[in-house]
Coordinates of C-alpha atoms and ligand atoms in Angstrom, one line a residue:
X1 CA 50.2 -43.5 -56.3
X2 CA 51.2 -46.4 -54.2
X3 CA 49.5 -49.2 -53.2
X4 CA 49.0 -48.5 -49.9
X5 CA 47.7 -45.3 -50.8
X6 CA 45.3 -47.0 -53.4
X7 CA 44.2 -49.8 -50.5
X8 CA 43.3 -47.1 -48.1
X9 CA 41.4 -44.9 -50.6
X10 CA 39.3 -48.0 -51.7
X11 CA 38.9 -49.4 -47.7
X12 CA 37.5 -45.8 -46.8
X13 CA 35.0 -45.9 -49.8
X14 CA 34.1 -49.5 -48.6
X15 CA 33.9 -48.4 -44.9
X16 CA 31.4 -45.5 -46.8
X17 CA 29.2 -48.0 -48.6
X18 CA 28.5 -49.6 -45.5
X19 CA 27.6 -46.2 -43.7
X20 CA 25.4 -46.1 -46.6
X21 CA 23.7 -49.2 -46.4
X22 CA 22.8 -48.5 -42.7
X23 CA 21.5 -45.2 -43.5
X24 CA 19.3 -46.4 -46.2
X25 CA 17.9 -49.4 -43.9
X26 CA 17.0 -46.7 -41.4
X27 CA 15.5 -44.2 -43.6
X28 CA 13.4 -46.9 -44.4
X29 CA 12.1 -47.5 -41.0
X30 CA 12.0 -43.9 -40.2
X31 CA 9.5 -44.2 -43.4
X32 CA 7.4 -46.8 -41.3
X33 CA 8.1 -48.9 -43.9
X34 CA 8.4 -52.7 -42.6
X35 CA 11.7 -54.7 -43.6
X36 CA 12.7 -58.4 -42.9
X37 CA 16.1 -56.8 -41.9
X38 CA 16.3 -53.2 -40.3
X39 CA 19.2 -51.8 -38.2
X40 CA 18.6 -50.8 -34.2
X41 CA 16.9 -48.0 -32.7
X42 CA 20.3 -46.3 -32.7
X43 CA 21.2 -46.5 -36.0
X44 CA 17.8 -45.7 -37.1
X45 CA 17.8 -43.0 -35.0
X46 CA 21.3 -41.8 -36.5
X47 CA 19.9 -42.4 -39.9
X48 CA 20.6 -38.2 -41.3
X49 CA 24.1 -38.0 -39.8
X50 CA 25.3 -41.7 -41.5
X51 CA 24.2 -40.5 -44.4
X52 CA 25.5 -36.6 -43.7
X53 CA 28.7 -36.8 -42.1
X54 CA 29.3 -41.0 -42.9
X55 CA 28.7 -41.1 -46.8
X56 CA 28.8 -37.7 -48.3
X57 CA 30.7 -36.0 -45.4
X58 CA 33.8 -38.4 -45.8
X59 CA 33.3 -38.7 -49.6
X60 CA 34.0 -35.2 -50.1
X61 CA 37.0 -35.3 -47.7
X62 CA 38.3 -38.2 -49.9
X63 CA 38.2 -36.3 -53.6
X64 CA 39.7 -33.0 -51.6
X65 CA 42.6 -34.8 -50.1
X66 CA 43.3 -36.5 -53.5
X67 CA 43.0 -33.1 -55.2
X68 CA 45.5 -31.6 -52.9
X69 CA 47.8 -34.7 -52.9
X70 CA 49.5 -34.1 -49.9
X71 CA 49.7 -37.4 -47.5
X72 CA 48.3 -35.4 -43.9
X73 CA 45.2 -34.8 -46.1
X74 CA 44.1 -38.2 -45.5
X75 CA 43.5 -37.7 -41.7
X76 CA 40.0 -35.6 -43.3
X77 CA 38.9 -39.0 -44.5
X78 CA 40.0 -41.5 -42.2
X79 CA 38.5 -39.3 -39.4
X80 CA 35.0 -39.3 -41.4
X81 CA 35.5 -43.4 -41.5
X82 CA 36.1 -43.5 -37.7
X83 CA 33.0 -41.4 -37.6
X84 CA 31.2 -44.3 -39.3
X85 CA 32.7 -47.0 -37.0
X86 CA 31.3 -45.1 -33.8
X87 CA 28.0 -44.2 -35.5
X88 CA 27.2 -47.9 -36.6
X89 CA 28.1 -48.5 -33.3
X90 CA 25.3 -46.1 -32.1
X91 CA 28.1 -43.6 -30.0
X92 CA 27.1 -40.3 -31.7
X93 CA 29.1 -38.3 -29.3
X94 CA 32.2 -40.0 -30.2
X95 CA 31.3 -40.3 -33.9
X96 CA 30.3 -36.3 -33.5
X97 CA 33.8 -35.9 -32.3
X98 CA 35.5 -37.8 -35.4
X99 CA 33.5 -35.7 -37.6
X100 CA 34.5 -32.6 -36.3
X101 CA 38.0 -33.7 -36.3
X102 CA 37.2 -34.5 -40.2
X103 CA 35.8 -31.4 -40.6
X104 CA 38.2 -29.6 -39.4
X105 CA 41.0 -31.7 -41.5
X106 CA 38.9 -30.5 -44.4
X107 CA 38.6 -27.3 -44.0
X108 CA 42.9 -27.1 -43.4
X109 CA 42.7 -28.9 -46.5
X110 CA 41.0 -26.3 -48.4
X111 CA 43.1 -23.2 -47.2
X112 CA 45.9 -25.3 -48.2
X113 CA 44.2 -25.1 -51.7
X114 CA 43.0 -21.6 -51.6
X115 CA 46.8 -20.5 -50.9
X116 CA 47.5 -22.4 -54.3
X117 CA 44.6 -21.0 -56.3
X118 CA 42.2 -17.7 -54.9
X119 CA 39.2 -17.9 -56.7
X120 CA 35.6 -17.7 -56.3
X121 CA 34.9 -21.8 -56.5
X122 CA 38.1 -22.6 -54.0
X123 CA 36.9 -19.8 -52.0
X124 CA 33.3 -21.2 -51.5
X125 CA 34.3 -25.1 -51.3
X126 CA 36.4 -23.3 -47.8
X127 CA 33.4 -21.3 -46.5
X128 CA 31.4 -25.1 -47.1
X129 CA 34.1 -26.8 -44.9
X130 CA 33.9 -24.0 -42.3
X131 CA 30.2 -24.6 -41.6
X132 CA 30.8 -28.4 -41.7
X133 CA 33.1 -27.4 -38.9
X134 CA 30.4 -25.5 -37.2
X135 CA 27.5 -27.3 -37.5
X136 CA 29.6 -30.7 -36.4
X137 CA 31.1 -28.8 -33.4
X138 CA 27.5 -27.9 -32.6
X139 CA 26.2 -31.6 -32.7
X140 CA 29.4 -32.6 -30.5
X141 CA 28.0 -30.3 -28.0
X142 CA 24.8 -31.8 -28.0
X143 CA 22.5 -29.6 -30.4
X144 CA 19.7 -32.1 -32.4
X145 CA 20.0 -32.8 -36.0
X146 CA 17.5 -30.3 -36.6
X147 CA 19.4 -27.5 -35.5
X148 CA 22.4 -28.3 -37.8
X149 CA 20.6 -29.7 -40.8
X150 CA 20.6 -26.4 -42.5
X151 CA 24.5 -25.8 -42.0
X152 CA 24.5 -29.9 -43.4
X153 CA 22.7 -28.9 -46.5
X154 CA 25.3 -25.1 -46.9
X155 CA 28.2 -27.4 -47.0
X156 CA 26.7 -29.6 -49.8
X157 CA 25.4 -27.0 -51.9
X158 CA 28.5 -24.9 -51.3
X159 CA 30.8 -27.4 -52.1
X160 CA 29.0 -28.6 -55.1
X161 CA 28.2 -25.8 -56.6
X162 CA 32.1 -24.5 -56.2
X163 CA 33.1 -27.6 -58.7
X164 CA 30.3 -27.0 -60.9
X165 CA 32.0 -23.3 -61.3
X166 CA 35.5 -24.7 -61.5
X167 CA 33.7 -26.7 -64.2
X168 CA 31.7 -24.1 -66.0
X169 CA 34.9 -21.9 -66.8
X170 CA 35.1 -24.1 -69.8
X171 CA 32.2 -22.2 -71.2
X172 CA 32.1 -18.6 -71.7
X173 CA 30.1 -16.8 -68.5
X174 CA 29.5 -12.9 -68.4
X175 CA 32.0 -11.4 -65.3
X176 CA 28.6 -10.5 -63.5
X177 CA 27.1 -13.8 -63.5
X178 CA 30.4 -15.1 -62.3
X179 CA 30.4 -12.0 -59.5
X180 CA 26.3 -13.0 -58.7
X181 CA 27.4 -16.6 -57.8
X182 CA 30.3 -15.5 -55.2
X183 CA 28.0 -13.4 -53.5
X184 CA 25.0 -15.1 -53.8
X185 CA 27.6 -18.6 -51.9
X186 CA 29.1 -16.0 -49.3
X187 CA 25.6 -14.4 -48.6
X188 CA 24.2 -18.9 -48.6
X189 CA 27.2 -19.0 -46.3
X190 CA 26.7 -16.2 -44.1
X191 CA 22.8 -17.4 -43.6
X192 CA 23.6 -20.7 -42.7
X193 CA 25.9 -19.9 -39.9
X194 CA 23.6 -17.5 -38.7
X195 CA 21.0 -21.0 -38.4
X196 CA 23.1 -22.3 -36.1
X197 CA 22.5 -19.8 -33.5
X198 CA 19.1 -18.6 -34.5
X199 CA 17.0 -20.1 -36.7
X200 CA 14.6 -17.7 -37.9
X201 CA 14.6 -16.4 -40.0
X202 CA 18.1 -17.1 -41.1
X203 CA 16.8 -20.7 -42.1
X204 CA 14.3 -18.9 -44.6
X205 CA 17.1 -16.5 -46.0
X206 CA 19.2 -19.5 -46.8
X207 CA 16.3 -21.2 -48.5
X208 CA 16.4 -18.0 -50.7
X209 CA 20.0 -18.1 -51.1
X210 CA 19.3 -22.1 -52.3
X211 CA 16.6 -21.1 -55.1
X212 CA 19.0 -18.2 -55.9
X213 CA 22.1 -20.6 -57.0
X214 CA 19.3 -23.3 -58.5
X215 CA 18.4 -20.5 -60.9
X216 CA 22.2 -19.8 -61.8
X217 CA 22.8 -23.3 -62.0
X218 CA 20.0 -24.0 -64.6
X219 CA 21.1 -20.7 -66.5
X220 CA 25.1 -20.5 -66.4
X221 CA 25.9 -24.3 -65.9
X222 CA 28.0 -26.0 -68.2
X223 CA 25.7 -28.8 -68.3
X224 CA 23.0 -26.7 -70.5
X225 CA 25.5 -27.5 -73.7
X226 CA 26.4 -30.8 -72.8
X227 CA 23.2 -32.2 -72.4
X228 CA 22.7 -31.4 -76.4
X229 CA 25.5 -34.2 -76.7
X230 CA 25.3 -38.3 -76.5
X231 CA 26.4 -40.7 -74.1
X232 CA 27.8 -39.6 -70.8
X233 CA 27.9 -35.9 -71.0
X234 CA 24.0 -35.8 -71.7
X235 CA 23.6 -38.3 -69.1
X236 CA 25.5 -36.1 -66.4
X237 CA 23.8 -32.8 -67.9
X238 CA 20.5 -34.4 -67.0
X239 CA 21.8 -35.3 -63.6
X240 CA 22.8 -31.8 -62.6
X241 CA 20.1 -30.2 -64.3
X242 CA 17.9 -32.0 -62.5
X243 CA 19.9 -31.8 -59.3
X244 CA 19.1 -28.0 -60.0
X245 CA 15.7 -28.5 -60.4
X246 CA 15.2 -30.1 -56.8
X247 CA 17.4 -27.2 -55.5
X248 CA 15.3 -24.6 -56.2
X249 CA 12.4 -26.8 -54.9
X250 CA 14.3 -27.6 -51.6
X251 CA 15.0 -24.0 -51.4
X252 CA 11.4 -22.6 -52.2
X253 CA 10.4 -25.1 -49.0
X254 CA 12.5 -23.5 -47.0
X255 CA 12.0 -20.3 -47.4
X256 CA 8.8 -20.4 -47.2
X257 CA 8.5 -20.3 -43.5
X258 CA 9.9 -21.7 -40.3
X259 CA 11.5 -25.1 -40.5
X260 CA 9.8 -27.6 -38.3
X261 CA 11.7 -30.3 -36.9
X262 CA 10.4 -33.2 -38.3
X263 CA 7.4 -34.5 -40.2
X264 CA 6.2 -34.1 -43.7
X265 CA 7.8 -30.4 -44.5
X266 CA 10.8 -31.6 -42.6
X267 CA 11.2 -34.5 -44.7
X268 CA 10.1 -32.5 -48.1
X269 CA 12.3 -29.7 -47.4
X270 CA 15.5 -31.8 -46.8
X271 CA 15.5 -34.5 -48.7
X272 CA 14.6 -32.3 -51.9
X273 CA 18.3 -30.9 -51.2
X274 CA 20.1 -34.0 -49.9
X275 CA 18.2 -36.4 -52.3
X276 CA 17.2 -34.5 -55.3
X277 CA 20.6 -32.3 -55.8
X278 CA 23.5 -34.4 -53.7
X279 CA 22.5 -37.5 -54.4
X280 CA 21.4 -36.9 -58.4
X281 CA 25.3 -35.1 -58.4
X282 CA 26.5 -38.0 -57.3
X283 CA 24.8 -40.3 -59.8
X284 CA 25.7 -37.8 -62.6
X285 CA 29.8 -37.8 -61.5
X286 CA 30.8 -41.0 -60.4
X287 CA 31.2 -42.1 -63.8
X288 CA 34.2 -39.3 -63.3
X289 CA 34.9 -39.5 -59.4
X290 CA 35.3 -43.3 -59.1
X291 CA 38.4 -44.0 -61.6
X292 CA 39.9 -40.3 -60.6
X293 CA 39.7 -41.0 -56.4
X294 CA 40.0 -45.2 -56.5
X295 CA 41.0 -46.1 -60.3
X296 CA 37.6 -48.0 -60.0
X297 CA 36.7 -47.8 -64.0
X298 CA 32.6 -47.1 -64.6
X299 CA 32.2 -46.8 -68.2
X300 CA 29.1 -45.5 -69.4
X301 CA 26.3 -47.1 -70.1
X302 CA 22.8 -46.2 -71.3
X303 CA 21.6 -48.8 -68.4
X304 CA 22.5 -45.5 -66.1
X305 CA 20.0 -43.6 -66.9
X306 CA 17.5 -46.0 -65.2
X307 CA 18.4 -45.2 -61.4
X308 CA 18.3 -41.5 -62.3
X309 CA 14.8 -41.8 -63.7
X310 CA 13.6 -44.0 -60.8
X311 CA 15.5 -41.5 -58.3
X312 CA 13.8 -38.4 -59.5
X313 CA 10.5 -40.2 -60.3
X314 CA 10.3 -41.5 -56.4
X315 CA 11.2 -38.3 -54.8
X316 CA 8.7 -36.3 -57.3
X317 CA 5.9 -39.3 -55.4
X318 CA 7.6 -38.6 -51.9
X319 CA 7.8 -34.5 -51.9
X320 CA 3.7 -34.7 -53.4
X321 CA 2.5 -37.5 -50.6
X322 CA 4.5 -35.3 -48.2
X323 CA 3.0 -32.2 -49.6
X324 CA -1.0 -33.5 -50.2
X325 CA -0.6 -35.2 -46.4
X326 CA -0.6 -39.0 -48.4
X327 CA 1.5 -41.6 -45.9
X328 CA 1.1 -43.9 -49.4
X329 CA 2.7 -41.9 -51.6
X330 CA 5.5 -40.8 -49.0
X331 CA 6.5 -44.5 -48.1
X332 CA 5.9 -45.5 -52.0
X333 CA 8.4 -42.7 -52.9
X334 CA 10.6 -43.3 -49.8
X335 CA 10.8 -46.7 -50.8
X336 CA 11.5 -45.7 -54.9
X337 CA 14.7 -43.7 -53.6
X338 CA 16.6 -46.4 -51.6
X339 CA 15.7 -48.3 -54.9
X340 CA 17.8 -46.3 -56.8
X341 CA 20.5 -47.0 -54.9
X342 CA 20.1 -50.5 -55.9
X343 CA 19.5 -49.4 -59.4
X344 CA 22.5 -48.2 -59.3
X345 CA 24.9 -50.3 -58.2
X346 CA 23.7 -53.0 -60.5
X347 CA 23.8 -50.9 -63.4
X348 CA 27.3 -49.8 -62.4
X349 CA 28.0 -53.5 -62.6
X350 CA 26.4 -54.2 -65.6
X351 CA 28.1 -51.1 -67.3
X352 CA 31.3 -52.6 -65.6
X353 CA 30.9 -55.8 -67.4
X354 CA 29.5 -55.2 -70.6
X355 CA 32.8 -52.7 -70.8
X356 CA 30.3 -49.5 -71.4
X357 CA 27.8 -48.3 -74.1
X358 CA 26.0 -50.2 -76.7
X359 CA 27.8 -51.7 -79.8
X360 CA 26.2 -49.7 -83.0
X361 CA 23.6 -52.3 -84.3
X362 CA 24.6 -53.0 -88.2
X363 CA 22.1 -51.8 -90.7
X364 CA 20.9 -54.9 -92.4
X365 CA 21.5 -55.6 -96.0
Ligands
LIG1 C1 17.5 -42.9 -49.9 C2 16.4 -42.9 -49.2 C3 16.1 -42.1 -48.0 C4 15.1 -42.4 -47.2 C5 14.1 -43.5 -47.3 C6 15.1 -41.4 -46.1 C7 14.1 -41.3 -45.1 C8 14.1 -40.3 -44.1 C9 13.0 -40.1 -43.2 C10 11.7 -40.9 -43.2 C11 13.3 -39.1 -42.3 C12 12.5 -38.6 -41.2 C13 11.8 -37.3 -41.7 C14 10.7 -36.8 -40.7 O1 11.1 -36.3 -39.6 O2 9.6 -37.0 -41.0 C15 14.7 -38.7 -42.7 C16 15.4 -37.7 -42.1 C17 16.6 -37.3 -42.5 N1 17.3 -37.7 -43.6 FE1 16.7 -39.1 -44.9 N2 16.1 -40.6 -46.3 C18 16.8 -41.0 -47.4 C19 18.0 -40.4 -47.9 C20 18.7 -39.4 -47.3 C21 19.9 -38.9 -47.7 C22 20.6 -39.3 -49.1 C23 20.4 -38.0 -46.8 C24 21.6 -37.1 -46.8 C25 22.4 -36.9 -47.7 C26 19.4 -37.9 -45.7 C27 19.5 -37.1 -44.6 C28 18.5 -37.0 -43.7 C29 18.6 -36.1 -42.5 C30 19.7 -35.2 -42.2 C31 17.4 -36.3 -41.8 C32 17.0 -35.6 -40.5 C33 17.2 -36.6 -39.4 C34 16.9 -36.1 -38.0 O3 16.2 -35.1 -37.8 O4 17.2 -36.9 -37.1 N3 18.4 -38.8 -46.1 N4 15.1 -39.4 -43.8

């Protein structure tokens, strides 16, 4: 890898984290949670897609182009980065514009990889980009976040679940279980493009199809043997597994009726999904995503487990204040998520520093 290459891989993640900060500032205000320092209506208002298309959106674009290693890749990133310029800017028809050109980059990306490799997890990880497409097309021409949320929430579960099955293959899975997840992704897939148009009941379906891939995830993933071992597998396990967890809860929500477009089963519904699975995946892999995508080393260290316990704890008090009607309990939770983020980073640098895990203590004597 060159330098250059190196330098523009580490400026989009740095044009990411501060997509992410935004987003997190106006979450918090969308919470009605009062902070010395908040970001303007816009970007409050814009809160979901930073977070959607900014963060996650162009993160994902990142790891694919560096899996596919071809230079052209990069446009899918450095699109999703221009998005981030014009939504901290507060143009979200622009930025809706640089996202579907990101989008689009993406998904040419992953035909390029499904022409190297047909399988069920490269197969999926394209049908994910395609609604990204979709739904980002949609929001160009003007449809609210509500409408495309759904598709949003397809592409993350899609693609996520795809490397999880790339990952899996390590451990022996019966052909029908590996059968079950393709179709249970194309038929998450088909449901989730049918929300765009119409969304009911095609928004309950896809809750369905969520729960569905939650239970294979918690039965067939790889992570159900590493968690039985120390240090960072178990640490990951738990973060996927958990991930799981939320996923079947986000997906229950959903499916259990029509999808309102904002307030308490709003929130509940979508942040158990983009919250309790992406962001818990991402807390669980960066350990392995950070050196591989921007040679940024994160050794593990026990101190890591702290922002996933506080991440799960606070949504667990967010999803039951948004469930028993408590504004308390919702803002207390709210306010334990963007926490972890904190958590995290200083326990990234801490693990940085110390140079990873615990010496052994000596037995005395
Ligand atoms: C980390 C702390 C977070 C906080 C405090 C937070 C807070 C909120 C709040 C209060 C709402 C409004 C819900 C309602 O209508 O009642 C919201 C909406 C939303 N959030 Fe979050 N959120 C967080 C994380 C995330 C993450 C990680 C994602 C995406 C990966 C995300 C995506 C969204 C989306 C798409 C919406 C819908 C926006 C809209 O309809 O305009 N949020 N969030």
């Amino acid at each position: 890898m060159t330098a250059a290459e190196l330098g523009l891989r580490r400026g989009v993640l740095l044009v990411v984290a501060a997509a992410a900060l935004t987003a997190v500032l106006g979450g918090l205000v969308r919470a009605a949670i009062a902070l010395p320092v908040a970001p303007g209506p816009h970007q409050v208002a814009l809160h979901g897609p930073l977070f959607v298309v900014g963060v996650f959106g162009t993160v994902i674009a990142l790891e694919r182009a560096v899996a596919l290693a071809a230079r052209w890749a990069y446009l899918a990133p450095v699109a999703g980065a221009v998005a981030v310029g014009l939504l901290l800017a507060g143009w979200s028809s622009p930025a809706a514009a640089a996202a579907l050109l990101s989008a689009l980059a993406l998904v040419a990306i992953n035909v390029a990889i499904v022409r190297r490799q047909l399988a069920s997890f490269t197969l999926l990880m394209l049908a994910g980009a395609l609604l990204l497409a979709a739904a980002n097309a949609l929001w160009w021409r003007g449809a609210g976040v509500p409408t495309v949320a759904p598709a949003w929430m397809a592409f993350f579960v899609l693609t996520i679940v795809a490397e999880r099955i790339e990952l899996s293959r390590l451990a022996p899975t019966p052909r029908w279980a590996s059968r079950l997840v393709l179709a249970l992704g194309l038929a998450v897939a088909t449901a989730a493009a049918f929300s765009l148009v119409s969304p009911s009941p095609a928004t309950r379906l896809l809750g369905a199809g969520f729960l569905a891939l939650a239970l294979w995830e918690l039965r067939f993933d790889l992570a159900r043997r590493t968690v039985h071992m120390p240090g960072l597998p178990r640490y990951s396990a738990a973060g996927i597994l958990a991930g799981a967890g939320w996923l079947a809860v986000g997906g229950w929500l959903l499916a259990l009726g029509e999808l309102p477009p904002a307030g308490p089963r709003y929130d509940a519904a979508l942040h158990a999904v983009l919250v309790g699975f992406v962001l818990s995946m991402v807390f669980a892999h960066a350990p392995i995503i950070l050196p591989a995508v921007a040679q940024i080393r994160l050794p593990f260290h026990p101190v890591l487990w702290w922002p996933l316990a506080i991440l799960h704890g606070g949504l667990a008090v967010r999803l039951a204040g948004d469930l028993v009607g408590s504004g308390a309990w919702r803002r207390a939770g709210s306010l334990a998520n963007a926490l972890a983020l904190v958590a995290f980073l200083l326990a990234a640098s801490w693990a940085r520093r110390t140079g990873g895990g615990r010496q052994p203590r000596r037995q005395p004597g």
